[in-house]
Coordinates of C-alpha atoms in Angstrom, one line a residue:
X346 CA 78.0 99.3 90.5
X347 CA 80.7 101.1 88.7
X348 CA 83.3 101.5 91.4
X349 CA 85.8 103.3 89.1
X350 CA 83.3 106.0 88.2
X351 CA 82.4 106.5 91.9
X352 CA 86.1 106.7 93.0
X353 CA 86.9 109.2 90.2
X354 CA 83.9 111.4 90.8
X355 CA 84.3 111.9 94.5
X356 CA 87.6 113.3 95.8
X357 CA 87.3 115.5 98.9
X358 CA 89.3 118.7 98.2
X359 CA 89.6 119.5 101.9
X360 CA 92.3 116.9 102.3
X361 CA 95.4 116.2 100.3
X362 CA 98.8 114.6 101.0
X363 CA 100.2 113.1 104.2
X364 CA 99.4 115.9 106.7
X365 CA 95.7 115.9 107.7
X366 CA 94.5 117.5 110.8
X367 CA 91.3 118.5 112.6
X368 CA 91.7 122.0 111.1
X369 CA 91.6 120.6 107.6
X370 CA 88.5 118.5 108.0
X371 CA 86.3 120.8 110.2
X372 CA 85.0 123.1 107.5
X373 CA 83.8 120.1 105.5
X374 CA 82.2 118.5 108.5
X375 CA 80.4 121.7 109.3
X376 CA 79.0 121.8 105.8
X377 CA 77.4 118.3 105.8
X378 CA 73.7 118.1 105.0
X379 CA 70.8 117.4 107.3
X380 CA 71.2 113.6 106.9
X381 CA 74.4 113.8 109.1
X382 CA 74.9 114.4 112.8
X383 CA 78.3 115.9 113.6
X384 CA 79.1 116.0 117.3
X385 CA 82.0 116.7 119.6
X386 CA 82.1 113.6 121.7
X387 CA 85.3 114.1 123.6
X388 CA 88.6 116.0 123.9
X389 CA 92.2 114.9 123.4
X390 CA 95.0 115.3 125.9
X391 CA 95.7 118.8 124.6
X392 CA 92.0 119.7 124.6
X393 CA 91.4 119.2 120.8
X394 CA 88.0 118.2 119.7
X395 CA 87.3 114.6 118.8
X396 CA 84.3 114.6 116.5
X397 CA 82.0 111.9 115.4
X398 CA 79.8 111.7 112.3
X399 CA 76.6 109.7 112.3
X400 CA 74.7 108.9 109.1
X401 CA 71.8 106.7 108.2
X402 CA 68.8 105.4 110.1
X403 CA 69.1 101.7 109.3
X404 CA 69.3 98.7 111.7
X405 CA 72.7 97.5 110.6
X406 CA 75.3 99.5 112.5
X407 CA 78.9 100.1 111.2
X408 CA 81.5 101.7 113.4
X409 CA 84.7 103.1 111.8
X410 CA 87.6 105.2 113.1
X411 CA 90.7 106.6 111.6
X412 CA 94.0 108.3 112.6
X413 CA 94.3 106.4 115.9
X414 CA 97.9 107.0 114.9
X415 CA 98.2 110.7 114.1
X416 CA 100.6 110.3 111.2
X417 CA 98.4 107.7 109.4
X418 CA 96.0 109.9 107.4
X419 CA 95.4 108.0 104.1
X420 CA 92.3 106.2 105.5
X421 CA 91.0 109.5 106.8
X422 CA 91.1 110.8 103.2
X423 CA 89.3 107.7 102.0
X424 CA 86.6 108.2 104.7
X425 CA 86.1 111.8 103.7
X426 CA 85.7 110.8 100.1
X427 CA 83.0 108.4 101.2
X428 CA 81.3 111.2 103.2
X429 CA 81.5 113.4 100.2
X430 CA 79.6 110.9 98.1
X431 CA 77.0 110.4 100.8
X432 CA 76.6 114.1 101.2
X433 CA 76.1 114.9 97.6
X434 CA 73.5 112.1 97.4
X435 CA 73.6 111.8 93.6
X436 CA 73.9 108.0 93.4
X437 CA 70.7 105.8 93.3
X438 CA 71.9 103.4 96.0
X439 CA 72.5 106.0 98.6
X440 CA 68.9 106.2 99.8
X441 CA 68.9 102.4 100.1
X442 CA 72.0 102.5 102.2
X443 CA 70.6 105.3 104.3
X444 CA 67.6 103.1 105.3
X445 CA 69.7 99.9 105.7
X446 CA 72.7 101.2 107.7
X447 CA 73.7 103.5 110.5
X448 CA 77.3 104.7 110.3
X449 CA 79.2 106.0 113.3
X450 CA 82.5 107.4 112.1
X451 CA 85.4 109.0 114.0
X452 CA 87.5 110.7 111.3
X453 CA 90.4 111.6 113.6
X454 CA 90.6 109.8 116.9
X455 CA 94.1 111.2 117.8
X456 CA 93.9 114.9 116.8
X457 CA 97.1 115.8 118.9
X458 CA 99.1 113.1 117.0
X459 CA 97.6 114.4 113.8
X460 CA 98.7 118.0 114.6
X461 CA 102.3 116.9 115.5
X462 CA 102.4 114.2 112.8
X463 CA 103.3 111.5 115.4
X464 CA 102.1 107.9 115.8
X465 CA 101.5 108.5 119.5
X466 CA 99.2 110.9 121.3
X467 CA 100.3 113.9 123.3
X468 CA 101.2 111.7 126.3
X469 CA 103.5 109.6 124.0
X470 CA 101.1 106.6 124.2
X471 CA 100.3 104.3 121.3
X472 CA 96.5 104.2 121.5
X473 CA 96.5 100.9 119.7
X474 CA 98.2 99.4 122.8
X475 CA 95.7 100.9 125.3
X476 CA 92.6 98.9 124.7
X477 CA 92.6 97.2 128.1
X478 CA 94.3 99.8 130.5
X479 CA 92.4 102.7 128.9
X480 CA 94.8 105.2 130.3
X481 CA 94.2 107.9 127.7
X482 CA 91.1 110.0 127.0
X483 CA 91.1 109.1 123.3
X484 CA 91.1 105.3 124.2
X485 CA 88.4 105.8 126.8
X486 CA 86.2 107.7 124.3
X487 CA 86.6 105.0 121.6
X488 CA 85.6 102.3 124.1
X489 CA 82.6 104.3 125.3
X490 CA 81.4 104.8 121.7
X491 CA 81.8 101.1 121.0
X492 CA 79.7 100.2 124.0
X493 CA 77.1 102.8 123.4
X494 CA 76.7 102.2 119.6
X495 CA 76.9 98.4 119.9
X496 CA 78.1 98.0 116.3
X497 CA 77.5 95.0 114.1
X498 CA 80.7 95.7 112.3
X499 CA 83.9 97.6 113.1
X500 CA 86.4 99.0 110.7
X501 CA 89.8 99.9 112.1
X502 CA 91.6 102.2 109.7
X503 CA 95.4 102.7 109.5
X504 CA 98.4 103.3 107.3
X505 CA 101.4 101.0 106.9
X506 CA 105.0 101.9 106.0
X507 CA 106.7 101.7 102.6
X508 CA 108.8 98.8 103.8
X509 CA 105.9 96.4 103.4
X510 CA 105.6 94.2 100.3
X511 CA 103.1 91.5 99.4
X512 CA 104.8 88.3 100.4
X513 CA 107.9 87.7 98.2
X514 CA 106.3 88.9 95.0
X515 CA 108.2 92.1 94.7
X516 CA 105.0 94.1 94.7
X517 CA 104.3 96.8 97.3
X518 CA 101.4 96.3 99.8
X519 CA 99.2 99.1 98.5
X520 CA 96.6 98.0 101.0
X521 CA 96.5 95.2 103.5
X522 CA 93.6 93.7 105.5
X523 CA 93.2 91.6 108.6
X524 CA 90.4 89.8 110.3
X525 CA 92.0 90.1 113.8
X526 CA 92.2 87.1 116.0
X527 CA 90.0 86.9 119.0
X528 CA 92.1 84.5 121.1
X529 CA 95.7 83.3 121.4
X530 CA 94.9 80.2 119.4
X531 CA 93.9 82.3 116.4
X532 CA 90.7 80.3 116.0
X533 CA 88.0 81.2 113.5
X534 CA 84.6 81.7 115.1
X535 CA 81.4 83.0 113.4
X536 CA 82.3 86.6 113.9
X537 CA 85.9 86.4 112.7
X538 CA 84.6 84.3 109.7
X539 CA 82.2 87.2 108.8
X540 CA 85.2 89.6 108.7
X541 CA 87.2 87.1 106.6
X542 CA 84.4 86.7 104.0
X543 CA 84.1 90.5 103.7
X544 CA 87.9 90.9 103.1
X545 CA 87.7 88.3 100.4
X546 CA 85.0 90.3 98.7
X547 CA 87.1 93.5 98.8
X548 CA 90.2 91.6 97.5
X549 CA 88.2 90.3 94.5
X550 CA 87.5 93.8 93.4
X551 CA 90.9 95.2 94.2
X552 CA 92.7 92.5 92.2
X553 CA 91.1 94.1 89.1
X554 CA 92.7 97.5 89.7
X555 CA 95.9 96.8 91.7
X556 CA 96.6 93.1 90.9
X557 CA 99.0 91.5 93.3
X558 CA 99.2 94.6 95.6
X559 CA 96.9 93.4 98.4
X560 CA 98.4 91.9 101.5
X561 CA 97.3 90.2 104.6
X562 CA 98.4 91.4 108.0
X563 CA 99.9 89.2 110.6
X564 CA 97.1 87.8 112.9
X565 CA 99.1 87.3 116.1
X566 CA 96.8 88.0 119.0
X567 CA 97.3 90.9 121.3
X568 CA 94.3 91.8 123.5
X569 CA 95.9 95.3 124.1
X570 CA 95.2 96.1 120.4
X571 CA 91.9 97.6 119.7
X572 CA 90.9 95.4 116.8
X573 CA 91.7 92.2 118.7
X574 CA 89.8 93.4 121.7
X575 CA 86.7 94.3 119.6
X576 CA 86.9 91.0 117.8
X577 CA 87.0 89.3 121.2
X578 CA 83.8 91.1 122.0
X579 CA 82.0 89.2 119.2
X580 CA 82.0 92.1 116.7
X581 CA 83.3 91.3 113.2
X582 CA 86.3 93.6 112.9
X583 CA 88.4 94.5 109.9
X584 CA 91.8 96.1 109.9
X585 CA 92.5 98.3 106.9
X586 CA 96.2 99.2 106.3
X587 CA 96.7 101.7 103.5
X588 CA 100.2 101.4 102.0
X589 CA 102.4 102.4 99.1
X590 CA 101.6 102.6 95.5
X591 CA 104.5 103.2 93.1
X592 CA 105.6 106.9 93.1
X593 CA 102.6 107.8 95.3
X594 CA 104.3 109.1 98.4
X595 CA 101.5 111.6 99.0
X596 CA 99.2 108.5 99.0
X597 CA 96.6 110.0 96.7
X598 CA 96.3 106.8 94.7
X599 CA 96.1 104.8 98.0
X600 CA 93.3 106.9 99.3
X601 CA 91.2 105.9 96.2
X602 CA 92.0 102.3 97.0
X603 CA 90.7 102.8 100.5
X604 CA 87.6 104.6 99.2
X605 CA 86.9 101.8 96.8
X606 CA 87.3 99.2 99.5
X607 CA 84.8 101.0 101.7
X608 CA 82.3 101.2 98.9
X609 CA 82.8 97.5 98.1
X610 CA 82.5 96.3 101.7
X611 CA 79.3 98.3 102.4
X612 CA 77.8 97.2 99.1
X613 CA 78.6 93.6 100.1
X614 CA 76.8 94.0 103.4
X615 CA 73.8 95.5 101.5
X616 CA 73.7 92.8 98.8
X617 CA 74.8 90.0 101.1
X618 CA 76.8 88.6 98.2
X619 CA 79.8 87.6 100.2
X620 CA 78.4 84.9 102.3
X621 CA 79.8 82.0 100.2
X622 CA 83.4 83.3 100.3
X623 CA 85.8 80.9 101.7
X624 CA 88.5 81.0 104.4
X625 CA 90.9 79.5 101.8
X626 CA 90.5 82.6 99.6
X627 CA 91.4 84.7 102.5
X628 CA 94.5 82.6 103.4
X629 CA 95.6 82.8 99.8
X630 CA 96.1 86.5 100.1
X631 CA 99.9 86.7 100.7
X632 CA 101.1 88.0 104.1
X633 CA 103.0 91.3 104.4
X634 CA 106.7 91.1 104.5
X635 CA 109.2 93.9 105.5
X636 CA 111.2 93.6 102.4
X637 CA 111.3 97.0 100.6
X638 CA 113.6 100.0 100.7
X639 CA 112.6 103.4 99.4
X640 CA 115.7 103.9 97.3
X641 CA 118.8 102.0 96.3
X642 CA 121.9 103.5 94.6
X643 CA 123.7 101.1 92.4
X644 CA 126.7 101.3 92.7
X645 CA 129.1 103.2 95.0
X646 CA 132.7 102.1 94.4
X647 CA 135.7 102.2 96.6
X648 CA 138.4 103.9 94.6
X649 CA 141.3 101.9 96.0
X650 CA 139.8 98.4 95.7
X651 CA 137.2 99.0 93.0
X652 CA 134.8 97.0 95.2
X653 CA 131.2 98.1 94.6
X654 CA 128.4 98.5 97.0
X655 CA 124.7 99.1 97.0
X656 CA 123.5 101.9 99.2
X657 CA 120.0 101.3 100.7
X658 CA 118.0 104.3 101.8
X659 CA 114.7 104.8 103.7
X660 CA 112.9 108.1 104.0
X661 CA 112.4 109.7 107.4
X662 CA 109.1 111.6 107.3
X663 CA 109.5 115.0 108.9
X664 CA 106.9 117.7 109.4
X665 CA 108.1 121.1 108.3
X666 CA 105.8 124.1 107.9
X667 CA 102.7 121.9 107.8
X668 CA 104.2 119.8 105.0
X669 CA 105.6 116.3 105.3
X670 CA 109.1 116.1 103.8
X671 CA 110.9 112.8 103.0
X672 CA 114.5 112.9 104.1
X673 CA 116.8 110.1 102.9
X674 CA 118.5 108.0 105.6
X675 CA 121.2 105.5 104.7
X676 CA 120.2 102.3 106.4
X677 CA 122.7 99.8 104.9
X678 CA 125.6 99.4 102.5
X679 CA 125.9 96.0 101.1
X680 CA 127.6 94.1 98.3
X681 CA 124.7 91.9 97.4
X682 CA 121.6 93.0 95.5
X683 CA 119.0 94.8 97.4
X684 CA 115.8 92.7 97.7
X685 CA 113.1 95.0 96.6
X686 CA 113.2 98.8 96.1
X687 CA 110.7 101.4 95.1
X688 CA 113.2 103.5 93.2
X689 CA 116.6 102.3 92.0
X690 CA 119.2 104.9 90.9
X691 CA 121.5 103.3 88.4
X692 CA 124.6 105.4 88.6
X693 CA 128.3 104.8 89.5
X694 CA 129.6 106.9 92.3
X695 CA 132.9 106.9 94.2
X696 CA 133.5 107.1 97.9
X697 CA 135.8 110.0 97.5
X698 CA 133.0 112.4 96.6
X699 CA 130.1 110.5 98.2
X700 CA 128.6 113.4 100.1
X701 CA 128.1 115.6 97.0
X702 CA 127.4 112.9 94.5
X703 CA 124.7 111.0 96.5
X704 CA 122.9 114.2 97.3
X705 CA 123.0 115.2 93.6
X706 CA 121.9 111.7 92.5
X707 CA 118.9 111.7 94.8
X708 CA 118.0 115.3 94.1
X709 CA 118.2 114.9 90.3
X710 CA 115.7 112.0 90.2
X711 CA 113.4 112.5 93.2
X712 CA 113.0 116.3 93.6
X713 CA 109.2 116.0 93.6
X714 CA 109.0 114.8 97.2
X715 CA 112.5 114.5 98.7
X716 CA 114.3 117.1 100.7
X717 CA 118.0 116.5 100.7
X718 CA 119.8 116.8 104.0
X719 CA 123.5 116.6 103.5
X720 CA 124.1 115.7 107.2
X721 CA 122.0 112.6 106.9
X722 CA 123.5 111.6 103.6
X723 CA 127.0 112.0 105.0
X724 CA 126.3 109.1 107.4
X725 CA 127.6 107.0 104.5
X726 CA 131.1 108.3 105.3
X727 CA 131.0 106.8 108.8
X728 CA 130.3 103.3 107.6

């Protein structure tokens, strides 16, 4: 199967960038062909529709959900690319998949969070910490779908921040995976082993296109997390975490990585070519580390002492007029080298004109996606 050709041929034009809402995806869902069943299965806190998409008639059931956190839309884009491919039905393997699998997909579980571009739902609850208490309508719906559908596999689809790197390699974690633990001891039973082997298969393919940019998420057990709970219910569960690709703050490259991963994992389940993959191959995927900054400015000098400093900046994502803007926030001023950074500005500045010069330095190099806020930049003067 030519994964590159598939990924390049199917990009769903209804979604782009970081802000993806129910309003964006509904016209596409309404236009799906007769092989799909699109239903409203519940409502959010603010009465927005939570839709499901069912496809296929096969005995092997795959359950996937995205945007449990409303500001994590990259995997939603990847899922919609997958649905576009299935809907156009031009590839020879799609009929085979249709007879082998049944997919149940929740494209946006948290439509209120998606609307406001927040991690939490409208009650300010993190749905990924509500798997046991089930205090929220979105969590209750996900659980009822899980019980009703009784999946053989569960795909938990998320985004991760730009701070994550692949171990200590200096490469960003463009995507990370996890076979969640099912108990405190983090043991590997037959169901978790199944998820591990599937992750290894995806990693093999991704190393060909994003070498060294696949990470492994921490497997600390928390029964309040949805993935850990589903794994504890003997359903092989895989966490997908879409992350940063260089200069891809809109995550349009990352969406293709998610789409490719979904094609690979479904193909593996169809071909059953993953069964001999080893636990060691999974453990050899480096764990994520929080070791990246978005920007560093090298150097800012003190005029009196001539000491020089490195300014470390992270972007604050802010929704403005249905567009996500990236506003620079100074998080540290240090003398030593910054560990890893996505964009280094090599320019000498002086404290005396810091407010103007840092704004200009960032604006000159990063105007494609950064909105300068001089109030935020001026935090440097308070250090």
